[in-house]
Coordinates of C-alpha atoms in Angstrom, one line a residue:
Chain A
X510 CA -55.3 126.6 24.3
X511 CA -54.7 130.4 24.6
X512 CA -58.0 130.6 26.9
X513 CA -56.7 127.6 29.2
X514 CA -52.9 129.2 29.6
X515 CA -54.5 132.5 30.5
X516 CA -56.8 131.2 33.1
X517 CA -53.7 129.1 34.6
X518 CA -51.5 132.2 34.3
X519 CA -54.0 134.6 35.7
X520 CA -54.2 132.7 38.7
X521 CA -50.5 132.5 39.0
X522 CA -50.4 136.2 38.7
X523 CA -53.2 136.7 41.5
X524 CA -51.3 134.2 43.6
X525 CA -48.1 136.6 43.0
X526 CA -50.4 139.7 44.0
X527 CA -51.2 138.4 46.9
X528 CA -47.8 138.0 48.2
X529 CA -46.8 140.6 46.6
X530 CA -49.4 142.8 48.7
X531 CA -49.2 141.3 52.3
X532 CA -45.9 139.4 52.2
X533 CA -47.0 136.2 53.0
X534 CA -44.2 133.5 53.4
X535 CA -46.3 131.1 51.3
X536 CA -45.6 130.5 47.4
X537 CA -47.6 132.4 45.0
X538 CA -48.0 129.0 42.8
X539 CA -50.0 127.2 45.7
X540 CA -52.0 130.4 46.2
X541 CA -53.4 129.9 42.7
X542 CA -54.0 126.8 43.3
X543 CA -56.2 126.8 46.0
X544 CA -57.9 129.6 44.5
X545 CA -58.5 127.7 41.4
X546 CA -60.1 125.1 43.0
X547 CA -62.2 127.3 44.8
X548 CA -63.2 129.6 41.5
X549 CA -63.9 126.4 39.7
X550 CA -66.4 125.3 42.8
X551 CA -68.4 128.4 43.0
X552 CA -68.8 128.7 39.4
X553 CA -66.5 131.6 38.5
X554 CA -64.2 129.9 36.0
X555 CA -65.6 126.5 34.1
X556 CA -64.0 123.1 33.7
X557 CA -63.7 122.9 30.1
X558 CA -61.7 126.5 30.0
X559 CA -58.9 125.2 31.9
X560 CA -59.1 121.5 31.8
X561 CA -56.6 120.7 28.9
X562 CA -54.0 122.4 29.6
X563 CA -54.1 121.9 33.5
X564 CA -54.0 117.8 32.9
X565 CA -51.0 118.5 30.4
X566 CA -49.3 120.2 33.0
X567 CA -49.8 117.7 35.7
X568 CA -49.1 114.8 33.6
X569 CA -45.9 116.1 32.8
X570 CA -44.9 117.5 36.4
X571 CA -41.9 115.6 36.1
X572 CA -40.4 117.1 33.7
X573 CA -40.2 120.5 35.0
X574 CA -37.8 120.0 37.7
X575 CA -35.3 118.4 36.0
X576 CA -33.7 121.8 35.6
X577 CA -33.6 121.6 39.4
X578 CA -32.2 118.5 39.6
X579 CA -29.3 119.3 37.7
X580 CA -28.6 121.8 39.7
X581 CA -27.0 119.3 41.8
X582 CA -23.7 120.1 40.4
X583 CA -23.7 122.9 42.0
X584 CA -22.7 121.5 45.4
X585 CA -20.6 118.3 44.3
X586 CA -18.5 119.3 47.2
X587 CA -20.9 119.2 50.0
X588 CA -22.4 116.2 48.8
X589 CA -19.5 114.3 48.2
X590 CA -18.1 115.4 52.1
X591 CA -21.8 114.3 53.8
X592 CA -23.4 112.4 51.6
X593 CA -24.2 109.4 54.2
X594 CA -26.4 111.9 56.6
X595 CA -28.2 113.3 53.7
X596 CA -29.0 109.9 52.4
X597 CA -30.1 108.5 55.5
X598 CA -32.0 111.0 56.7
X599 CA -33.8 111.3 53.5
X600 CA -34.9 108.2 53.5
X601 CA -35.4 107.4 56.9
X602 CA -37.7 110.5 57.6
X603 CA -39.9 110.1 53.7
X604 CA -40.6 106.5 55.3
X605 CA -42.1 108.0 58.7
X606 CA -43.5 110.8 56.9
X607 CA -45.6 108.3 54.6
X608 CA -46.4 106.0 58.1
X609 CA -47.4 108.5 60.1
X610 CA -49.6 110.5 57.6
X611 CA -51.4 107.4 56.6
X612 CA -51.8 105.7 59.9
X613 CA -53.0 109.1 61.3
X614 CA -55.7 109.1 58.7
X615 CA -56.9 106.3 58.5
X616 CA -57.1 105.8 62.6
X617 CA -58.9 109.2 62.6
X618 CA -61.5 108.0 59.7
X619 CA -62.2 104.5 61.6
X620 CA -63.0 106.9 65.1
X621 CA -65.2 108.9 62.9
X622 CA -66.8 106.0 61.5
X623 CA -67.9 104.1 64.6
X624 CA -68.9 107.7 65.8
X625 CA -71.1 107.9 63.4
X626 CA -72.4 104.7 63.8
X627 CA -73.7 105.2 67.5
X628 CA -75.8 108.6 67.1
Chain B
X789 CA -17.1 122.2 22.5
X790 CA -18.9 126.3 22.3
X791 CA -21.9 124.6 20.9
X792 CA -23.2 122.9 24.0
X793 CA -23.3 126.6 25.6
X794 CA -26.2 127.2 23.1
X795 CA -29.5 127.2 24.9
X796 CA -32.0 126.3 22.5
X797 CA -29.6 123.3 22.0
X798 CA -29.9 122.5 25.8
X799 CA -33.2 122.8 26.0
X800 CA -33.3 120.6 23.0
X801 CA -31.2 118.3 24.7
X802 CA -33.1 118.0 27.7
X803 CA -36.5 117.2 25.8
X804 CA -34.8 114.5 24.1
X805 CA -32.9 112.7 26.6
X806 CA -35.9 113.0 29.0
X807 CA -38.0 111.0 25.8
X808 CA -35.3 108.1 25.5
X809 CA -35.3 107.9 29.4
X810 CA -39.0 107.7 29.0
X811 CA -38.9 105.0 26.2
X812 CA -36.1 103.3 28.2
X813 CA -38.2 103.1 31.2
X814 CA -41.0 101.7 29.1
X815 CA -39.0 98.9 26.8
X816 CA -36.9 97.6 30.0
X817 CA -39.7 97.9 32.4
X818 CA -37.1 98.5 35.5
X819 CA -38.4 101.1 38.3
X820 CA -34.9 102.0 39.2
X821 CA -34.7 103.6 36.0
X822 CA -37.2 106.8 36.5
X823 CA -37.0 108.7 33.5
X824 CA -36.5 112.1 35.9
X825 CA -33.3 110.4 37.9
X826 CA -31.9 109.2 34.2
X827 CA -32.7 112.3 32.6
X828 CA -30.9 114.2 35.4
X829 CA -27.8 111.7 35.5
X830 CA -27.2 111.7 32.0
X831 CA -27.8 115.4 31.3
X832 CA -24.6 115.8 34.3
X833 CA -22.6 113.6 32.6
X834 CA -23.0 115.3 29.1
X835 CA -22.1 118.7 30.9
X836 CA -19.1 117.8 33.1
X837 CA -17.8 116.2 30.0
X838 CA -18.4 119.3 27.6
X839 CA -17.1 121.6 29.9
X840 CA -20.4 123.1 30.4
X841 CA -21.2 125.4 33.9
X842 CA -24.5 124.8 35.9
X843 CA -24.7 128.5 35.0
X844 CA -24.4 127.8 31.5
X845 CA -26.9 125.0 31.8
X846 CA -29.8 127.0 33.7
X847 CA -29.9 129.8 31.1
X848 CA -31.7 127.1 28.8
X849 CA -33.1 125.1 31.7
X850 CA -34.8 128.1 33.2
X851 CA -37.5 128.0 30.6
X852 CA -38.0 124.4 31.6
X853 CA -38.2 125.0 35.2
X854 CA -40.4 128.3 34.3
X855 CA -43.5 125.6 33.5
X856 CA -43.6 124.5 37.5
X857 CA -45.2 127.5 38.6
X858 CA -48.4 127.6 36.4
X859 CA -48.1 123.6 36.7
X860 CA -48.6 123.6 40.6
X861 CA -51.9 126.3 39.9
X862 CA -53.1 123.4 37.5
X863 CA -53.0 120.6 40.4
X864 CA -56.1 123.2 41.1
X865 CA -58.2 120.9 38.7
X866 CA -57.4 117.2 40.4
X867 CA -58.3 119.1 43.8
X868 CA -61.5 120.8 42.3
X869 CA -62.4 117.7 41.4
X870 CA -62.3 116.3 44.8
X871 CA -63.7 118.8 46.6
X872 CA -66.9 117.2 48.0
X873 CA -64.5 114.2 49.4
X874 CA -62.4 116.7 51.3
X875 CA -65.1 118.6 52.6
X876 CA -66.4 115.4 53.9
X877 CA -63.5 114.4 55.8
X878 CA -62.1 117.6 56.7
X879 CA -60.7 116.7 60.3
X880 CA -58.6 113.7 59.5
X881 CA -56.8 115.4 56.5
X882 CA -56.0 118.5 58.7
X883 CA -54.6 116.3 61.4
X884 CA -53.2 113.8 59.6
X885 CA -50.9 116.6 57.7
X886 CA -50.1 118.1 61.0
X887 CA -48.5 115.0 62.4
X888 CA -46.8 114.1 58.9
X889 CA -45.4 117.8 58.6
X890 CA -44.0 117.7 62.6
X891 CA -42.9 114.1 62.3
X892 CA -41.0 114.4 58.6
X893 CA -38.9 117.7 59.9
X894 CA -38.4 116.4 63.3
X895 CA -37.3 113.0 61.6
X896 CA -35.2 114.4 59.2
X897 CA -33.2 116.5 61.3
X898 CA -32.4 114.3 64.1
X899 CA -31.2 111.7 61.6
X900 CA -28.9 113.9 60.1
X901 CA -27.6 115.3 63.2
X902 CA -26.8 111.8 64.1
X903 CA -24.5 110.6 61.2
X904 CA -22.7 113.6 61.5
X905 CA -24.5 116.4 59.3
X906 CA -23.0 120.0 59.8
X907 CA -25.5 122.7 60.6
X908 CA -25.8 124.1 57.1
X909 CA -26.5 120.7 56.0
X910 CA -29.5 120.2 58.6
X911 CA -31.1 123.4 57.9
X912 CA -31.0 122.8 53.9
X913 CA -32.6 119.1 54.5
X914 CA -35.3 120.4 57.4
X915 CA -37.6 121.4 54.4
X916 CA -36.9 118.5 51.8
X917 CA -41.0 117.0 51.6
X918 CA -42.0 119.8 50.4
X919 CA -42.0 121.2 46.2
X920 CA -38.9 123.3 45.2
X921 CA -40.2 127.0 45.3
X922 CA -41.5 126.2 48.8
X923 CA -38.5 124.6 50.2
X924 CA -36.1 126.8 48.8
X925 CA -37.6 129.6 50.4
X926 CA -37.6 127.8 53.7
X927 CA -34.0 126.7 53.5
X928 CA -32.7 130.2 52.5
X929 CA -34.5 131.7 55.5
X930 CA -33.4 129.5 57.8
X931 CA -29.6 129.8 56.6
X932 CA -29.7 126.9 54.6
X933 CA -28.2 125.8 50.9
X934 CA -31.0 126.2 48.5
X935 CA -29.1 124.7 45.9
X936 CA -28.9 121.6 47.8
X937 CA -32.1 121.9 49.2
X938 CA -33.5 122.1 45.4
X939 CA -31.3 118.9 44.8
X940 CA -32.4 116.8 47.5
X941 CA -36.3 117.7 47.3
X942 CA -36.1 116.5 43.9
X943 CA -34.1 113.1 45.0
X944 CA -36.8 112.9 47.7
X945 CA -39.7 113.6 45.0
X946 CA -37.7 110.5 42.8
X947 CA -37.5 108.2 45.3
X948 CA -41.0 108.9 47.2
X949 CA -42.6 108.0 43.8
X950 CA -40.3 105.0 43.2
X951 CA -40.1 103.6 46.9
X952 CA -43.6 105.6 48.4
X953 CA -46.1 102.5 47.3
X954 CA -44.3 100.0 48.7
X955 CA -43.6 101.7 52.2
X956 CA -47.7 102.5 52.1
X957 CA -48.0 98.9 51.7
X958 CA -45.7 97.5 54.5
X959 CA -46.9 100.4 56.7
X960 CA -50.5 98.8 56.4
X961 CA -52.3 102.0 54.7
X962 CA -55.1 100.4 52.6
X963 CA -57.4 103.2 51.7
X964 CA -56.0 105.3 48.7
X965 CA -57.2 108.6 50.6
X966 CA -54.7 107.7 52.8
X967 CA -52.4 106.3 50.3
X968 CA -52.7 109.7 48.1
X969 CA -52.0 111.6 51.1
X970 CA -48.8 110.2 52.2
X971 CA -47.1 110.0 48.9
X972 CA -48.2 113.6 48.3
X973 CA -47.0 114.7 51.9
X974 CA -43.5 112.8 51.5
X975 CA -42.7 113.8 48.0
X976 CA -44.4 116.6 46.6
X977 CA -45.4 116.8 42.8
X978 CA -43.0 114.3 41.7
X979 CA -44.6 112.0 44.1
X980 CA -47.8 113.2 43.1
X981 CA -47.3 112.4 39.4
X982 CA -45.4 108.7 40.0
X983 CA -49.5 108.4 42.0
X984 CA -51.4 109.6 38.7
X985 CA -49.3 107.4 36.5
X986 CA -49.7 104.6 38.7
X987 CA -53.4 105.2 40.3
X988 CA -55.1 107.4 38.3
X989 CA -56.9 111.2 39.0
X990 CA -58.2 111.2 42.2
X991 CA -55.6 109.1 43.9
X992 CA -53.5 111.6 42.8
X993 CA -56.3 114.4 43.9
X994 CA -55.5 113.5 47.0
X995 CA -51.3 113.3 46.9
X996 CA -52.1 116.8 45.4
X997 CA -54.0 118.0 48.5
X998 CA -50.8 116.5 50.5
X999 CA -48.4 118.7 48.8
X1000 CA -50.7 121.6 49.4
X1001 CA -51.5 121.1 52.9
X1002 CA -47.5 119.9 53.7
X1003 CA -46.2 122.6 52.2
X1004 CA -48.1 125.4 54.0
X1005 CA -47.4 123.7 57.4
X1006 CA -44.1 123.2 56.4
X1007 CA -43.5 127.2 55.6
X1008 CA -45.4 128.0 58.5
X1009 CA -43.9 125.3 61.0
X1010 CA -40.1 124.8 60.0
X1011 CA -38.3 128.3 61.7
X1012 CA -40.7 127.1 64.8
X1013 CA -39.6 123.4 64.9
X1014 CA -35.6 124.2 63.6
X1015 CA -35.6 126.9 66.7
X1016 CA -36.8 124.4 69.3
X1017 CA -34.1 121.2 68.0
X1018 CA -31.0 123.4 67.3

């Protein structure tokens, strides 16, 4: 376990270099994720080094941002004065967010496809 | 009551609560009840009614919310693990990101501009797909409430994982690329770990590579999209 945090945690810390060198506006957290991935193609790092404690992280993702979540209270007041454009919006835009994603994919895989088919 | 200002009792608390929302999701089998949204609820309640400062709170919480970071590097295994299917489709992911991204902020701020949201409001909610760290950042750069930014992405994450599946089904997306990649792109990690429960690992390889992907268009995009609406 104390193998698999310090991979995860050297990544983060290389993720945080990174910004912290070139001041990119891009969290160090997905920084050391990509790179992850792409240490753990090439060979660098192996599965079994990080494996366990990466799928007890991501099974329990959830968890993490309940901290956040309570932070809610924090703005009771602005809630409470527009809480009809917040919730509409929200929901309104996760819906075409989901449709258009999707639909865009999966048009772009079935132009591929017949592509493919007619070379 | 000075004991609920203790931290290692907080903490406890929240551990504890979040396992009887867990088992209470579990026994009653009712998807309206995500353990996060209970969790959250009932932790407010137990706070307001001890006298008991967000401040307070977050000095215990803090630790909790520490795990996110090294927990987003982890989602570096699911994606690993997929790596030959994204290389092999590398075109459609890209694209299909890009018109997500544009059409969520786009979306999101019209609507709210329409029922009446004030300009602080818009510019905390512009950023909402995307996970916390990234859409704080966002929101406090573009003049925006992170605080209610942090509490919104997290009732988006809630409600993409609750409500996400059935809008993939009545929006006709039937491969679970696809499927994966909207629920990630609308609602982040929480999303993305409502798609693992439900789905399994490479479903939610793919919500993964959602998040990823949405929220580095979404850094890079929002100023450029806020600057051409407002």
């Amino acid at each position: 376990m104390i193998l698999q945090c310090a991979v995860l945690f050297a990544f983060l810390a290389f993720g945080e270099l990174v910004v912290w060198l070139t001041g990119v506006p891009v969290p160090s957290s997905i920084i050391g994720m990509i790179s992850l991935a792409i240490s753990l193609k090439i060979g660098w790092i192996r599965l079994e080094w990080v494996d366990k404690a990466a799928d007890f992280l991501v099974r329990n993702l959830g968890f993490f941002f309940v901290p956040a979540g309570v932070g809610v209270m924090r703005c009771f007041g602005i809630i409470s004065q527009e809480w009809i454009p917040i919730t509409v919006a929200t929901i309104v835009s996760t819906f075409i967010i989901i449709a258009v994603t999707g639909q865009t994919h999966q048009i772009c895989r079935h132009f591929m496809s017949r592509r493919s088919k007619q070379k | 009551m000075e004991f609920f200002q203790n931290k290692y009792f907080l903490i406890a608390l929240t551990f504890l609560v979040f396992l009887a929302s867990k088992q209470l999701q579990r026994r009653t089998g009712i998807a309206l009840l995500h353990p996060i949204l209970v969790t959250i609820t009932v932790l407010i309640v137990v706070l307001l009614a001890a006298d008991v400062s967000p401040d307070v709170y977050s000095e215990g919480g803090e630790y909790i919310e520490f795990w996110l970071k090294p927990a987003v590097v982890a989602l570096g295994v699911p994606l690993y693990r997929q790596l030959e299917s994204i290389r092999k489709q590398l075109l459609p992911l890209l694209l299909s990101e890009l018109a997500g991204c544009v059409a969520g902020i786009i979306s999101v701020v019209l609507v709210a501009q329409l029922f009446g949201a004030s300009r602080e409001v818009v510019l905390s909610l512009a950023p909402k797909a995307v996970t916390t760290p990234i859409a704080m950042e966002i929101s406090a750069t573009a003049g925006g409430l992170p605080a209610l930014t942090a509490a919104v992405v997290v009732c988006t994450g809630i409600f993409g994982g609750m409500a996400g599946f059935q809008m993939i089904r009545i929006s006709r997306i039937r491969s679970q690329i696809a499927g994966g990649l909207s629920v990630g792109t609308a609602s982040h990690a929480v999303g993305t770990a409502a798609a693992i429960e439900r789905y399994g690992m490479r479903y939610g390889a793919f919500s993964s590579l959602g998040l990823t992907l949405n929220g580095l268009f979404t850094a890079l995009l929002t100023p450029l999209i806020l600057s051409l609406l407002l």
